Amino acid sequence: MSEQVLLTVKVNGSIVRRMVEPRLSLLDFLRRDLGLTGTHVGCEMGACGACLVSLEGRAVHSCLMLAVQAHDLSVETIEGLSENGSIADLQDAFFHRNALQCGYCTPGVLITARDCLTGGGVPSRHEIRDALSGNYCRCTGYEAIVDAIEIVARKRAADAGGEK
């Protein structure tokens, strides 16, 4: 039996303590050990964005990170962001703009979109596309995704009394 270490991490607002192998990826820990399968396995090289999670409020590739690197940190998965409602407007816009298609890339894209919009204001379509450059989607051609993110950015800015 291989060596195991105690991992303590806050996942979607709950403290989780587990014994894990030091070489276990954060992706495998979330999917296999916690059953959070919204974080998808893609390229396993950090190129496709399917495995994105939010670590301390910043998008990271969980396939490139060891679970033990998240010790004493806070991780939010697509399940947590959905449950807490922080991306409800993005999910709604993706649905109405048909930016979902097969849906495999959608969790990672939504995490990227959330990060893209955290600075406030309305990013340009070029800035949105640049933010999405780490997310690989085979189905949509990105136009509907960019539209959905732009719609949410404009609505959030209008609600905040900013740009329309």
XYZ file of C-alpha atoms in Angstrom:
164
model
C 0.000 0.000 0.000
C 1.348 3.411 -0.913
C 1.895 6.260 1.495
C -1.095 8.462 2.237
C -1.336 11.957 3.695
C -4.162 13.833 5.342
C -5.782 16.388 3.049
C -7.997 19.076 4.501
C -9.720 21.241 1.911
C -12.872 23.331 1.752
C -14.934 22.107 -1.194
C -18.047 24.043 -2.121
C -18.207 25.520 1.370
C -17.745 22.272 3.315
C -14.555 21.159 5.030
C -13.407 17.800 3.699
C -10.749 15.644 5.381
C -9.473 12.564 3.558
C -6.397 10.401 3.433
C -5.027 10.590 -0.111
C -2.003 9.476 -2.053
C 0.369 12.431 -2.532
C 0.309 11.901 -6.315
C -3.510 12.030 -6.634
C -4.631 14.840 -8.934
C -7.188 17.337 -7.715
C -9.352 16.276 -10.665
C -9.363 12.630 -9.590
C -9.934 13.578 -5.951
C -12.997 15.640 -6.845
C -14.464 13.090 -9.235
C -13.514 9.775 -7.639
C -13.354 10.551 -3.944
C -16.074 13.204 -3.696
C -18.322 12.232 -6.601
C -18.242 15.749 -8.089
C -18.374 14.675 -11.703
C -19.221 18.089 -13.152
C -15.478 18.654 -13.348
C -14.661 16.802 -16.543
C -11.644 14.828 -17.666
C -10.415 16.155 -20.985
C -6.890 16.319 -22.291
C -5.193 15.853 -18.883
C -2.558 18.370 -20.050
C -4.228 21.662 -19.088
C -5.059 22.609 -22.657
C -8.814 22.036 -22.990
C -10.339 23.641 -19.869
C -12.773 20.778 -19.182
C -11.273 20.264 -15.707
C -11.397 23.881 -14.522
C -12.328 24.563 -10.921
C -12.107 27.707 -8.843
C -9.272 27.639 -6.304
C -9.348 30.555 -3.897
C -11.510 32.386 -6.453
C -9.235 31.774 -9.445
C -9.730 29.243 -12.243
C -7.172 26.418 -12.224
C -6.743 23.212 -14.201
C -7.484 20.468 -11.696
C -5.792 17.903 -13.951
C -2.447 19.661 -13.493
C -2.715 20.103 -9.761
C -2.172 17.577 -7.024
C -4.952 17.345 -4.474
C -2.403 17.972 -1.688
C -1.601 21.344 -3.263
C -5.126 22.422 -2.317
C -4.513 21.615 1.369
C -6.123 24.272 3.577
C -7.483 26.100 0.522
C -10.983 26.620 -0.861
C -12.140 24.863 -4.033
C -15.398 25.539 -5.823
C -16.611 23.177 -8.498
C -19.361 23.737 -11.025
C -21.732 21.984 -8.615
C -20.937 24.467 -5.842
C -21.198 27.489 -8.110
C -24.544 26.212 -9.392
C -25.885 25.503 -5.924
C -24.888 28.891 -4.497
C -26.474 30.711 -7.441
C -23.406 32.749 -8.325
C -23.547 31.698 -11.973
C -27.336 31.424 -12.352
C -27.459 34.346 -14.780
C -24.679 32.819 -16.876
C -26.425 29.448 -16.921
C -29.670 31.114 -17.977
C -27.960 33.070 -20.759
C -26.152 29.934 -21.972
C -29.480 28.108 -22.110
C -31.344 30.891 -23.906
C -28.502 31.568 -26.338
C -28.052 27.804 -27.014
C -24.412 28.008 -25.953
C -24.513 24.508 -24.462
C -24.591 22.022 -27.337
C -23.223 18.697 -25.987
C -22.331 20.336 -22.670
C -19.003 18.625 -22.072
C -17.004 21.854 -22.057
C -19.737 23.908 -20.393
C -18.635 23.579 -16.732
C -15.127 24.808 -17.561
C -16.458 27.542 -19.829
C -18.814 28.754 -17.091
C -15.923 28.943 -14.626
C -13.904 30.912 -17.185
C -16.890 33.186 -17.840
C -17.326 33.841 -14.131
C -13.664 34.818 -13.847
C -13.920 36.974 -16.959
C -16.787 38.940 -15.406
C -15.414 39.351 -11.872
C -13.609 42.569 -12.754
C -16.881 44.357 -13.409
C -17.675 46.392 -16.466
C -18.307 44.941 -19.882
C -15.383 43.166 -21.509
C -15.109 43.498 -25.274
C -15.893 40.497 -27.442
C -12.160 40.246 -28.086
C -11.475 40.135 -24.321
C -14.145 37.468 -23.869
C -12.654 35.403 -26.684
C -9.193 35.838 -25.183
C -10.474 34.642 -21.797
C -12.019 31.604 -23.506
C -8.818 30.732 -25.370
C -8.052 28.034 -22.785
C -11.396 26.293 -23.273
C -11.810 23.836 -26.102
C -15.302 23.370 -27.533
C -16.045 21.209 -30.559
C -19.731 22.011 -30.903
C -20.611 25.682 -30.710
C -18.026 27.613 -32.646
C -17.926 29.925 -29.595
C -20.205 32.601 -31.070
C -23.162 31.699 -28.855
C -20.853 31.384 -25.828
C -19.408 34.857 -26.425
C -22.933 36.223 -26.949
C -24.146 34.714 -23.661
C -21.213 36.092 -21.675
C -21.611 39.527 -23.269
C -25.347 39.551 -22.481
C -24.648 38.791 -18.814
C -21.855 41.379 -18.632
C -24.143 44.071 -20.050
C -26.993 43.131 -17.722
C -24.747 43.076 -14.658
C -23.280 46.454 -15.614
C -26.760 47.927 -16.157
C -27.938 46.534 -12.817
C -24.903 48.108 -11.152
C -25.656 51.438 -12.848
C -22.722 51.137 -15.249
C -22.439 50.655 -18.983
C -25.495 49.473 -20.909
